[in-house]
Coordinates of N, CA, C and O in Angstrom, one line a residue:
M30 N 70.4 -238.0 -94.9 CA 70.7 -236.6 -95.3 C 71.3 -235.9 -94.0 O 70.8 -236.2 -92.9
E31 N 72.3 -235.1 -94.2 CA 72.9 -234.4 -93.1 C 73.1 -232.9 -93.5 O 73.6 -232.6 -94.6
I32 N 72.7 -232.0 -92.6 CA 72.9 -230.6 -92.8 C 73.7 -230.1 -91.6 O 73.4 -230.3 -90.5
K33 N 74.8 -229.4 -91.9 CA 75.7 -228.8 -90.8 C 75.6 -227.3 -90.8 O 75.4 -226.7 -91.9
Q34 N 75.6 -226.8 -89.6 CA 75.7 -225.3 -89.4 C 76.8 -225.0 -88.6 O 77.2 -225.7 -87.6
K35 N 77.5 -223.8 -88.9 CA 78.6 -223.4 -88.1 C 78.6 -221.9 -88.0 O 78.5 -221.2 -89.0
K36 N 78.7 -221.3 -86.8 CA 78.9 -219.9 -86.6 C 79.7 -219.7 -85.4 O 79.3 -220.2 -84.3
M37 N 80.8 -219.1 -85.5 CA 81.8 -218.9 -84.4 C 82.1 -220.3 -83.8 O 82.5 -221.2 -84.5
S38 N 81.9 -220.4 -82.5 CA 82.2 -221.7 -81.9 C 81.1 -222.7 -81.8 O 81.1 -223.7 -81.3
N39 N 80.0 -222.3 -82.5 CA 78.8 -223.1 -82.5 C 78.7 -224.1 -83.7 O 78.8 -223.6 -84.9
H40 N 78.7 -225.4 -83.5 CA 78.6 -226.4 -84.6 C 77.3 -227.2 -84.3 O 77.2 -227.9 -83.3
H41 N 76.4 -227.2 -85.3 CA 75.2 -227.9 -85.2 C 75.1 -228.9 -86.4 O 75.5 -228.5 -87.5
T42 N 74.7 -230.1 -86.1 CA 74.6 -231.1 -87.2 C 73.2 -231.7 -87.1 O 72.8 -232.2 -86.0
F43 N 72.4 -231.7 -88.2 CA 71.1 -232.3 -88.2 C 71.2 -233.5 -89.2 O 71.5 -233.4 -90.3
T44 N 71.0 -234.7 -88.6 CA 71.1 -236.0 -89.4 C 69.7 -236.5 -89.5 O 69.0 -236.9 -88.5
F45 N 69.2 -236.4 -90.7 CA 67.8 -236.8 -91.0 C 67.8 -238.3 -91.3 O 68.2 -238.8 -92.4
N46 N 67.2 -239.1 -90.4 CA 67.0 -240.6 -90.6 C 65.6 -240.8 -91.1 O 64.8 -239.9 -91.2
D47 N 65.2 -242.1 -91.3 CA 63.9 -242.4 -91.8 C 62.8 -242.0 -90.9 O 61.8 -241.4 -91.3
E48 N 62.9 -242.3 -89.6 CA 61.9 -242.0 -88.6 C 62.1 -240.9 -87.6 O 61.2 -240.4 -86.9
S49 N 63.4 -240.4 -87.6 CA 63.7 -239.4 -86.6 C 64.9 -238.6 -87.1 O 65.6 -238.9 -88.0
V50 N 65.1 -237.5 -86.4 CA 66.3 -236.6 -86.7 C 67.2 -236.6 -85.4 O 66.7 -236.7 -84.3
N51 N 68.5 -236.6 -85.7 CA 69.4 -236.4 -84.6 C 70.0 -235.0 -84.7 O 70.5 -234.6 -85.7
F52 N 69.8 -234.3 -83.6 CA 70.4 -232.9 -83.5 C 71.6 -233.0 -82.6 O 71.5 -233.2 -81.4
A53 N 72.8 -232.8 -83.1 CA 74.0 -232.8 -82.4 C 74.6 -231.3 -82.4 O 74.6 -230.7 -83.4
F54 N 75.0 -230.9 -81.2 CA 75.6 -229.6 -81.1 C 76.9 -229.6 -80.3 O 77.0 -230.4 -79.4
K55 N 77.7 -228.6 -80.6 CA 79.0 -228.4 -79.9 C 79.2 -226.9 -79.8 O 79.2 -226.2 -80.9
D56 N 79.4 -226.4 -78.6 CA 79.8 -225.0 -78.5 C 80.8 -224.8 -77.4 O 81.3 -225.8 -76.8
K57 N 81.1 -223.6 -77.0 CA 82.1 -223.4 -75.9 C 81.7 -223.9 -74.6 O 82.6 -224.1 -73.7
S58 N 80.4 -224.2 -74.4 CA 80.0 -224.7 -73.1 C 79.9 -226.2 -73.0 O 79.7 -226.7 -71.9
G59 N 80.0 -226.9 -74.1 CA 79.9 -228.3 -74.1 C 79.3 -228.9 -75.4 O 79.3 -228.2 -76.4
A60 N 78.9 -230.2 -75.4 CA 78.4 -230.8 -76.5 C 77.3 -231.8 -76.1 O 77.4 -232.3 -75.0
D61 N 76.4 -232.1 -77.0 CA 75.3 -233.0 -76.7 C 74.6 -233.3 -78.0 O 74.8 -232.7 -79.0
N62 N 73.7 -234.3 -77.9 CA 72.8 -234.6 -79.1 C 71.5 -235.2 -78.6 O 71.5 -235.8 -77.5
I63 N 70.4 -235.0 -79.4 CA 69.1 -235.6 -79.0 C 68.6 -236.2 -80.3 O 68.9 -235.8 -81.4
D64 N 67.7 -237.2 -80.1 CA 67.0 -237.9 -81.1 C 65.5 -237.5 -81.0 O 65.0 -237.5 -79.9
L65 N 64.9 -237.2 -82.1 CA 63.5 -236.6 -82.0 C 62.7 -237.2 -83.2 O 63.2 -237.1 -84.4
N66 N 61.6 -237.8 -82.9 CA 60.7 -238.2 -84.0 C 60.2 -236.9 -84.7 O 59.9 -235.9 -84.0
Y67 N 60.0 -237.0 -86.0 CA 59.5 -235.8 -86.7 C 58.2 -235.4 -86.2 O 57.9 -234.2 -86.2
A68 N 57.3 -236.3 -85.8 CA 56.0 -236.0 -85.4 C 56.0 -235.1 -84.1 O 55.1 -234.3 -83.8
D69 N 57.1 -235.1 -83.3 CA 57.3 -234.4 -82.1 C 57.8 -233.0 -82.3 O 58.0 -232.2 -81.4
F70 N 58.1 -232.6 -83.6 CA 58.7 -231.3 -83.9 C 57.6 -230.3 -83.8 O 56.6 -230.4 -84.5
P71 N 57.8 -229.3 -82.9 CA 56.7 -228.3 -82.7 C 56.6 -227.3 -83.9 O 57.5 -227.1 -84.7
E72 N 55.4 -226.8 -84.0 CA 55.1 -225.8 -85.1 C 55.7 -224.4 -84.7 O 56.3 -223.8 -85.6
K73 N 55.6 -224.0 -83.5 CA 56.1 -222.7 -83.1 C 57.5 -222.8 -82.5 O 58.0 -223.7 -82.0
S74 N 58.2 -221.6 -82.7 CA 59.5 -221.5 -82.2 C 59.7 -220.1 -81.5 O 58.8 -219.3 -81.7
S75 N 60.7 -220.0 -80.8 CA 61.1 -218.7 -80.2 C 62.4 -218.3 -80.7 O 63.1 -219.0 -81.3
L76 N 62.7 -217.0 -80.5 CA 64.0 -216.5 -81.0 C 65.0 -216.3 -79.8 O 64.6 -215.8 -78.8
S77 N 66.2 -216.7 -80.0 CA 67.2 -216.6 -79.0 C 68.4 -215.9 -79.7 O 68.8 -216.2 -80.8
I78 N 69.0 -214.9 -79.0 CA 70.1 -214.2 -79.5 C 71.3 -214.4 -78.5 O 71.2 -214.1 -77.3
E79 N 72.4 -214.9 -79.1 CA 73.6 -215.0 -78.3 C 74.6 -213.9 -78.7 O 74.9 -213.8 -79.9
Q80 N 75.1 -213.2 -77.7 CA 76.0 -212.1 -78.0 C 77.0 -211.9 -76.9 O 76.8 -212.3 -75.8
N81 N 78.2 -211.4 -77.3 CA 79.3 -211.2 -76.3 C 79.1 -209.8 -75.6 O 79.5 -208.8 -76.1
E82 N 78.5 -209.9 -74.4 CA 78.2 -208.7 -73.7 C 79.5 -208.0 -73.3 O 79.6 -206.8 -73.2
W83 N 80.6 -208.8 -73.0 CA 81.8 -208.2 -72.6 C 82.4 -207.2 -73.7 O 82.8 -206.1 -73.4
L84 N 82.3 -207.7 -74.9 CA 82.8 -206.8 -76.0 C 82.0 -205.5 -76.1 O 82.6 -204.4 -76.3
R85 N 80.7 -205.6 -75.9 CA 79.9 -204.4 -75.9 C 80.2 -203.4 -74.8 O 80.4 -202.2 -75.0
N86 N 80.3 -204.0 -73.6 CA 80.6 -203.2 -72.4 C 82.0 -202.5 -72.5 O 82.2 -201.3 -72.2
V87 N 83.0 -203.3 -72.9 CA 84.4 -202.8 -73.0 C 84.4 -201.7 -74.1 O 85.1 -200.7 -74.0
G88 N 83.7 -202.0 -75.2 CA 83.7 -201.1 -76.4 C 83.1 -199.7 -75.9 O 83.6 -198.7 -76.3
I89 N 82.0 -199.8 -75.2 CA 81.4 -198.5 -74.7 C 82.3 -197.8 -73.8 O 82.5 -196.6 -73.9
L90 N 82.9 -198.5 -72.9 CA 83.9 -197.9 -71.9 C 85.0 -197.2 -72.7 O 85.4 -196.1 -72.4
W91 N 85.6 -197.9 -73.6 CA 86.8 -197.4 -74.3 C 86.3 -196.2 -75.2 O 87.1 -195.2 -75.4
C92 N 85.1 -196.3 -75.8 CA 84.6 -195.1 -76.6 C 84.5 -193.9 -75.7 O 84.9 -192.8 -76.1
L93 N 83.9 -194.1 -74.5 CA 83.7 -193.0 -73.6 C 85.1 -192.4 -73.2 O 85.3 -191.2 -73.1
L94 N 86.0 -193.3 -72.9 CA 87.4 -192.8 -72.5 C 88.0 -192.0 -73.7 O 88.6 -191.0 -73.5
G95 N 87.8 -192.5 -74.9 CA 88.3 -191.8 -76.1 C 87.7 -190.5 -76.3 O 88.4 -189.5 -76.6
F96 N 86.3 -190.4 -76.1 CA 85.7 -189.1 -76.2 C 86.2 -188.1 -75.1 O 86.4 -186.9 -75.3
Y97 N 86.4 -188.7 -73.9 CA 86.9 -187.8 -72.8 C 88.3 -187.3 -73.2 O 88.5 -186.1 -73.0
R98 N 89.2 -188.2 -73.7 CA 90.5 -187.7 -74.0 C 90.5 -186.7 -75.1 O 91.2 -185.7 -75.1
I99 N 89.6 -186.9 -76.1 CA 89.6 -185.9 -77.2 C 89.0 -184.6 -76.7 O 89.5 -183.5 -77.0
G100 N 87.9 -184.7 -75.9 CA 87.3 -183.5 -75.3 C 88.3 -182.7 -74.4 O 88.3 -181.5 -74.5
T101 N 89.0 -183.4 -73.6 CA 90.0 -182.6 -72.7 C 91.1 -182.0 -73.5 O 91.6 -180.9 -73.2
S102 N 91.5 -182.7 -74.6 CA 92.5 -182.1 -75.5 C 92.0 -180.9 -76.2 O 92.8 -179.9 -76.3
I103 N 90.8 -180.9 -76.7 CA 90.2 -179.7 -77.4 C 90.1 -178.6 -76.3 O 90.4 -177.5 -76.6
Y104 N 89.5 -178.9 -75.2 CA 89.3 -177.9 -74.2 C 90.6 -177.3 -73.7 O 90.6 -176.0 -73.5
N105 N 91.7 -178.0 -73.6 CA 92.9 -177.5 -73.1 C 93.9 -177.1 -74.2 O 95.0 -176.8 -74.0
D106 N 93.4 -177.0 -75.4 CA 94.2 -176.6 -76.6 C 95.4 -177.5 -76.8 O 96.5 -177.0 -77.1
L107 N 95.3 -178.8 -76.5 CA 96.4 -179.7 -76.7 C 96.3 -180.3 -78.1 O 95.3 -180.4 -78.6
P108 N 97.4 -180.9 -78.6 CA 97.4 -181.5 -79.9 C 96.5 -182.8 -79.8 O 96.5 -183.5 -78.8
L109 N 95.8 -183.1 -80.9 CA 94.9 -184.3 -80.9 C 95.6 -185.6 -81.3 O 94.9 -186.6 -81.3
S110 N 96.8 -185.5 -81.7 CA 97.5 -186.7 -82.1 C 97.5 -187.8 -81.0 O 97.9 -187.5 -79.9
G111 N 97.1 -189.0 -81.3 CA 97.1 -190.1 -80.4 C 95.9 -190.1 -79.4 O 95.7 -191.1 -78.7
T112 N 95.1 -189.0 -79.4 CA 94.0 -189.0 -78.4 C 92.8 -189.9 -78.8 O 92.0 -190.2 -78.0
G113 N 92.7 -190.2 -80.1 CA 91.6 -191.0 -80.6 C 91.8 -192.5 -80.5 O 91.0 -193.3 -80.9
F114 N 93.0 -192.9 -79.9 CA 93.3 -194.4 -79.9 C 92.2 -195.2 -79.2 O 91.8 -196.2 -79.7
W115 N 91.8 -194.7 -78.0 CA 90.8 -195.5 -77.2 C 89.4 -195.5 -77.9 O 88.7 -196.5 -77.9
L116 N 89.1 -194.4 -78.6 CA 87.9 -194.3 -79.4 C 87.9 -195.3 -80.5 O 87.0 -196.1 -80.7
F117 N 89.1 -195.4 -81.2 CA 89.2 -196.4 -82.3 C 89.1 -197.8 -81.8 O 88.4 -198.6 -82.4
I118 N 89.8 -198.2 -80.7 CA 89.7 -199.5 -80.1 C 88.3 -199.8 -79.6 O 87.8 -200.9 -79.9
G119 N 87.6 -198.8 -79.0 CA 86.2 -199.0 -78.6 C 85.3 -199.3 -79.8 O 84.4 -200.2 -79.7
L120 N 85.5 -198.6 -80.9 CA 84.6 -198.8 -82.1 C 84.9 -200.2 -82.7 O 84.0 -200.8 -83.1
I121 N 86.1 -200.6 -82.7 CA 86.4 -202.0 -83.2 C 85.7 -203.0 -82.3 O 85.1 -204.0 -82.8
C122 N 85.7 -202.8 -81.0 CA 85.0 -203.8 -80.1 C 83.5 -203.8 -80.4 O 82.9 -204.9 -80.4
L123 N 82.9 -202.6 -80.6 CA 81.5 -202.5 -80.9 C 81.1 -203.2 -82.2 O 80.1 -203.9 -82.4
V124 N 82.0 -203.0 -83.2 CA 81.8 -203.7 -84.5 C 81.9 -205.2 -84.4 O 81.1 -206.0 -84.9
C125 N 82.9 -205.7 -83.6 CA 83.0 -207.1 -83.3 C 81.8 -207.7 -82.6 O 81.3 -208.7 -82.9
F126 N 81.3 -206.9 -81.7 CA 80.1 -207.2 -80.9 C 78.9 -207.4 -81.9 O 78.2 -208.4 -81.8
A127 N 78.8 -206.5 -82.8 CA 77.7 -206.6 -83.8 C 77.8 -207.8 -84.7 O 76.8 -208.5 -85.1
L128 N 79.1 -208.1 -85.1 CA 79.3 -209.2 -86.1 C 79.3 -210.6 -85.5 O 79.1 -211.6 -86.2
T129 N 79.5 -210.7 -84.2 CA 79.5 -212.0 -83.6 C 78.2 -212.4 -82.9 O 78.1 -213.4 -82.2
K130 N 77.1 -211.7 -83.2 CA 75.8 -212.0 -82.7 C 75.3 -213.3 -83.4 O 75.5 -213.4 -84.6
T131 N 74.8 -214.2 -82.7 CA 74.2 -215.4 -83.3 C 72.8 -215.5 -82.9 O 72.4 -215.5 -81.7
K132 N 71.9 -215.6 -83.9 CA 70.5 -215.7 -83.7 C 70.1 -217.2 -84.0 O 70.5 -217.8 -84.9
Y133 N 69.1 -217.7 -83.2 CA 68.6 -219.0 -83.3 C 67.1 -219.0 -83.3 O 66.5 -218.2 -82.6
S134 N 66.5 -220.0 -84.0 CA 65.1 -220.4 -83.8 C 65.2 -221.5 -82.8 O 65.9 -222.5 -83.1
V135 N 64.4 -221.4 -81.7 CA 64.5 -222.4 -80.7 C 63.1 -223.2 -80.7 O 62.1 -222.6 -80.5
F136 N 63.2 -224.5 -80.9 CA 62.0 -225.3 -80.9 C 62.1 -226.2 -79.6 O 63.0 -227.0 -79.4
K137 N 61.1 -226.0 -78.7 CA 61.1 -226.7 -77.4 C 60.4 -228.0 -77.5 O 59.2 -228.0 -77.9
T138 N 61.1 -229.1 -77.2 CA 60.5 -230.4 -77.3 C 60.7 -231.1 -76.0 O 61.5 -230.7 -75.1
E139 N 60.0 -232.3 -75.8 CA 60.2 -233.0 -74.5 C 61.6 -233.6 -74.5 O 62.2 -233.8 -73.4
A140 N 62.2 -233.9 -75.6 CA 63.6 -234.5 -75.6 C 64.7 -233.4 -75.3 O 65.8 -233.8 -74.9
G141 N 64.3 -232.2 -75.5 CA 65.3 -231.1 -75.4 C 65.0 -230.0 -76.4 O 64.2 -230.1 -77.3
N142 N 65.7 -228.9 -76.2 CA 65.5 -227.8 -77.2 C 66.4 -228.0 -78.4 O 67.5 -228.4 -78.4
V143 N 65.8 -227.7 -79.6 CA 66.4 -227.8 -80.9 C 66.7 -226.4 -81.3 O 65.8 -225.6 -81.5
F144 N 68.0 -226.0 -81.5 CA 68.5 -224.7 -81.9 C 68.8 -224.7 -83.4 O 69.7 -225.5 -83.7
V145 N 68.2 -223.9 -84.2 CA 68.5 -223.8 -85.6 C 69.1 -222.4 -85.8 O 68.4 -221.4 -85.6
I146 N 70.4 -222.4 -86.2 CA 71.1 -221.1 -86.4 C 70.4 -220.4 -87.6 O 70.2 -221.0 -88.6
K147 N 70.2 -219.1 -87.5 CA 69.7 -218.3 -88.6 C 70.8 -218.0 -89.6 O 71.5 -217.0 -89.5
D148 N 70.9 -218.9 -90.5 CA 71.9 -218.8 -91.6 C 71.3 -219.2 -92.9 O 70.1 -219.4 -93.0
K149 N 72.1 -219.5 -93.9 CA 71.6 -219.9 -95.2 C 70.9 -221.2 -95.2 O 70.0 -221.5 -96.0
N150 N 71.2 -222.1 -94.2 CA 70.5 -223.4 -94.1 C 69.3 -223.4 -93.2 O 68.6 -224.5 -93.1
H151 N 69.0 -222.3 -92.5 CA 67.9 -222.3 -91.6 C 66.6 -222.7 -92.2 O 65.9 -223.6 -91.7
D152 N 66.2 -222.1 -93.3 CA 64.9 -222.4 -93.9 C 64.9 -223.8 -94.5 O 63.8 -224.5 -94.5
K153 N 66.0 -224.3 -95.0 CA 66.1 -225.6 -95.5 C 65.8 -226.7 -94.4 O 65.1 -227.6 -94.6
I154 N 66.4 -226.4 -93.3 CA 66.3 -227.4 -92.1 C 64.8 -227.4 -91.7 O 64.2 -228.4 -91.5
I155 N 64.2 -226.2 -91.5 CA 62.8 -226.1 -91.1 C 61.9 -226.8 -92.1 O 61.0 -227.5 -91.7
A156 N 62.1 -226.5 -93.4 CA 61.3 -227.1 -94.4 C 61.4 -228.6 -94.4 O 60.4 -229.4 -94.6
E157 N 62.6 -229.2 -94.2 CA 62.8 -230.6 -94.2 C 62.1 -231.2 -93.0 O 61.5 -232.3 -93.1
M158 N 62.3 -230.6 -91.8 CA 61.6 -231.1 -90.6 C 60.1 -231.1 -90.8 O 59.4 -232.0 -90.4
T159 N 59.6 -230.0 -91.4 CA 58.1 -229.9 -91.5 C 57.6 -230.9 -92.5 O 56.5 -231.5 -92.3
A160 N 58.3 -231.1 -93.6 CA 57.9 -232.1 -94.6 C 57.9 -233.5 -94.0 O 57.0 -234.3 -94.2
R161 N 58.9 -233.8 -93.3 CA 59.1 -235.2 -92.7 C 58.0 -235.3 -91.6 O 57.5 -236.5 -91.4
K162 N 57.7 -234.3 -90.9 CA 56.7 -234.4 -89.8 C 55.3 -234.7 -90.5 O 54.6 -235.6 -90.0
K163 N 55.0 -234.0 -91.5 CA 53.7 -234.2 -92.2 C 53.7 -235.6 -92.7 O 52.7 -236.3 -92.5
S164 N 54.7 -236.1 -93.3 CA 54.8 -237.5 -93.8 C 54.6 -238.5 -92.7 O 53.8 -239.5 -92.9
Q165 N 55.3 -238.3 -91.6 CA 55.2 -239.2 -90.5 C 53.8 -239.2 -89.9 O 53.3 -240.3 -89.6
L166 N 53.2 -238.0 -89.7 CA 51.9 -238.0 -89.1 C 50.8 -238.6 -90.0 O 49.9 -239.3 -89.6
L167 N 51.0 -238.4 -91.4 CA 50.1 -239.1 -92.3 C 50.2 -240.6 -92.2 O 49.3 -241.3 -92.3
K168 N 51.5 -241.1 -92.1 CA 51.7 -242.5 -92.1 C 51.1 -243.1 -90.8 O 50.5 -244.2 -90.8
W169 N 51.2 -242.4 -89.7 CA 50.7 -242.9 -88.4 C 49.2 -242.7 -88.2 O 48.6 -243.6 -87.7
Y170 N 48.7 -241.6 -88.7 CA 47.3 -241.3 -88.4 C 46.4 -240.9 -89.6 O 45.2 -240.6 -89.4
G171 N 47.0 -241.0 -90.8 CA 46.2 -240.5 -91.9 C 45.1 -241.4 -92.5 O 44.3 -241.0 -93.2
E172 N 45.2 -242.7 -92.1 CA 44.2 -243.6 -92.6 C 43.0 -243.7 -91.7 O 43.1 -243.6 -90.5
V173 N 41.8 -244.1 -92.3 CA 40.6 -244.3 -91.5 C 40.8 -245.6 -90.7 O 41.1 -246.6 -91.3
N174 N 40.5 -245.6 -89.5 CA 40.5 -246.8 -88.6 C 39.1 -247.0 -88.1 O 38.7 -246.4 -87.1
I175 N 38.3 -247.9 -88.7 CA 36.9 -248.1 -88.3 C 36.8 -248.8 -86.9 O 35.7 -248.8 -86.4
E176 N 37.9 -249.3 -86.4 CA 37.8 -249.9 -85.1 C 37.8 -248.9 -84.0 O 37.5 -249.2 -82.9
N177 N 38.3 -247.7 -84.3 CA 38.2 -246.6 -83.3 C 36.8 -246.1 -83.2 O 36.0 -246.2 -84.1
E178 N 36.5 -245.4 -82.1 CA 35.2 -244.8 -81.9 C 35.1 -243.7 -82.9 O 36.1 -243.0 -83.3
L179 N 33.8 -243.4 -83.3 CA 33.6 -242.4 -84.3 C 34.1 -241.0 -83.9 O 34.8 -240.3 -84.6
E180 N 33.8 -240.6 -82.6 CA 34.3 -239.3 -82.1 C 35.8 -239.2 -82.1 O 36.4 -238.1 -82.4
N181 N 36.5 -240.3 -81.8 CA 37.9 -240.3 -81.8 C 38.5 -240.1 -83.2 O 39.5 -239.4 -83.3
E182 N 37.9 -240.7 -84.1 CA 38.4 -240.6 -85.5 C 38.1 -239.2 -86.0 O 39.0 -238.6 -86.7
I183 N 37.0 -238.6 -85.7 CA 36.7 -237.2 -86.1 C 37.7 -236.3 -85.5 O 38.2 -235.4 -86.1
S184 N 37.9 -236.5 -84.2 CA 38.9 -235.6 -83.4 C 40.3 -235.8 -84.1 O 41.0 -234.8 -84.2
K185 N 40.7 -237.0 -84.4 CA 42.0 -237.2 -85.0 C 42.2 -236.4 -86.3 O 43.2 -235.8 -86.5
F186 N 41.1 -236.5 -87.2 CA 41.3 -235.8 -88.5 C 41.2 -234.2 -88.3 O 41.9 -233.5 -89.0
N187 N 40.5 -233.8 -87.3 CA 40.5 -232.3 -87.0 C 41.8 -231.9 -86.5 O 42.3 -230.8 -86.8
W188 N 42.4 -232.8 -85.6 CA 43.7 -232.5 -85.1 C 44.8 -232.4 -86.2 O 45.7 -231.6 -86.2
L189 N 44.7 -233.3 -87.2 CA 45.6 -233.3 -88.4 C 45.5 -232.0 -89.2 O 46.5 -231.5 -89.7
V190 N 44.3 -231.4 -89.2 CA 44.1 -230.1 -89.9 C 44.8 -229.1 -89.1 O 45.6 -228.2 -89.7
K191 N 44.7 -229.1 -87.8 CA 45.4 -228.1 -86.9 C 46.9 -228.2 -87.0 O 47.6 -227.3 -86.9
Q192 N 47.4 -229.4 -87.3 CA 48.8 -229.7 -87.5 C 49.3 -229.3 -88.9 O 50.5 -229.6 -89.2
N193 N 48.4 -228.8 -89.7 CA 48.7 -228.5 -91.1 C 49.2 -229.7 -91.9 O 50.0 -229.6 -92.8
V194 N 48.6 -230.9 -91.5 CA 48.9 -232.1 -92.3 C 47.9 -232.4 -93.3 O 48.2 -232.9 -94.4
L195 N 46.6 -232.1 -93.0 CA 45.5 -232.3 -93.9 C 44.9 -230.9 -94.1 O 44.8 -230.1 -93.2
T196 N 44.3 -230.7 -95.3 CA 43.5 -229.6 -95.5 C 42.1 -229.8 -94.9 O 41.8 -231.0 -94.6
Q197 N 41.3 -228.8 -94.8 CA 40.0 -229.0 -94.2 C 39.1 -229.9 -95.1 O 38.4 -230.8 -94.7
K198 N 39.3 -229.7 -96.4 CA 38.6 -230.6 -97.4 C 39.0 -232.0 -97.3 O 38.1 -232.9 -97.3
E199 N 40.3 -232.3 -97.2 CA 40.7 -233.7 -97.0 C 40.2 -234.3 -95.7 O 39.8 -235.5 -95.7
A200 N 40.2 -233.5 -94.7 CA 39.7 -234.0 -93.4 C 38.2 -234.3 -93.5 O 37.7 -235.3 -93.0
E201 N 37.5 -233.5 -94.1 CA 36.0 -233.7 -94.3 C 35.7 -235.0 -95.1 O 34.8 -235.7 -94.8
E202 N 36.6 -235.2 -96.1 CA 36.4 -236.5 -96.9 C 36.7 -237.7 -96.0 O 36.0 -238.7 -96.0
K203 N 37.8 -237.6 -95.2 CA 38.1 -238.7 -94.3 C 37.0 -238.9 -93.2 O 36.6 -240.1 -92.9
I204 N 36.5 -237.8 -92.7 CA 35.4 -237.9 -91.7 C 34.1 -238.5 -92.3 O 33.5 -239.4 -91.7
A205 N 33.8 -238.2 -93.6 CA 32.7 -238.7 -94.3 C 32.9 -240.3 -94.5 O 31.9 -241.0 -94.3
Q206 N 34.1 -240.7 -94.8 CA 34.4 -242.1 -94.9 C 34.2 -242.8 -93.6 O 33.6 -243.9 -93.5
V207 N 34.6 -242.2 -92.5 CA 34.5 -242.8 -91.1 C 33.0 -242.9 -90.8 O 32.5 -244.0 -90.3
E208 N 32.2 -241.8 -91.0 CA 30.8 -241.8 -90.7 C 30.1 -242.9 -91.5 O 29.2 -243.6 -91.0
F209 N 30.4 -243.0 -92.8 CA 29.8 -244.0 -93.7 C 30.1 -245.4 -93.2 O 29.2 -246.3 -93.1
A210 N 31.4 -245.7 -92.8 CA 31.8 -247.0 -92.3 C 31.1 -247.4 -91.0 O 30.6 -248.5 -90.9
H211 N 31.0 -246.4 -90.1 CA 30.3 -246.6 -88.8 C 28.8 -246.8 -89.0 O 28.2 -247.7 -88.4
K212 N 28.2 -246.1 -90.0 CA 26.8 -246.2 -90.3 C 26.5 -247.6 -90.9 O 25.6 -248.3 -90.5
K213 N 27.4 -248.0 -91.8 CA 27.2 -249.3 -92.5 C 27.4 -250.4 -91.4 O 26.6 -251.4 -91.4
E214 N 28.3 -250.3 -90.5 CA 28.6 -251.3 -89.5 C 27.4 -251.4 -88.5 O 27.0 -252.5 -88.2
S215 N 26.8 -250.3 -88.1 CA 25.7 -250.3 -87.2 C 24.4 -250.9 -87.9 O 23.7 -251.6 -87.3
N216 N 24.3 -250.7 -89.2 CA 23.2 -251.3 -90.0 C 23.3 -252.7 -90.1 O 22.4 -253.5 -89.9
N217 N 24.6 -253.2 -90.3 CA 24.9 -254.7 -90.3 C 24.6 -255.3 -89.0 O 24.0 -256.4 -89.0
E218 N 24.9 -254.6 -87.9 CA 24.6 -255.2 -86.6 C 23.1 -255.3 -86.3 O 22.7 -256.2 -85.7
R219 N 22.3 -254.3 -86.8 CA 20.9 -254.4 -86.6 C 20.3 -255.5 -87.4 O 19.3 -256.1 -86.9
L220 N 20.8 -255.7 -88.6 CA 20.3 -256.8 -89.4 C 20.6 -258.2 -88.9 O 19.8 -259.1 -89.1
N221 N 21.7 -258.3 -88.1 CA 22.0 -259.6 -87.6 C 21.3 -259.8 -86.3 O 20.7 -260.2 -85.6

């Protein structure tokens, strides 16, 4: 499955494979891609906003120049025709500044940062990553392993609850299975 995002010069492609996701991006500063296991996808994200500061600064400057020209024309009783040109250009720059803002959810991983553009596919990408993370963690750690120490198994299932992979009730059931298996094993050892 592949989901693409595009806003202005930013092109992001999420390729969902069986065990990992490939995040490829291309923007005006370059291009790169990273591979990430679903289990390594973090729960928390930060917000990043990319905007063209030059447009804002020039827009404000031209608006001020336009207000100055209009003000001096009114003060000196001169005709107003053509005096609003700089104000008009400044307002266009400020509107473009507002429309070209790009917001991202940023997920920091050891492989690199994953940027998800806040658009119509944003929630779909996050939901897909979360579902695949849960599935991968269950596949890797969801079963009882009686060869592990009892404390390690209990810690593992409590950790899966914190990762929102298991409910508290499901974890308690798994912990009860582990405790029963370890108790049964220790009874068998005493009998032998």
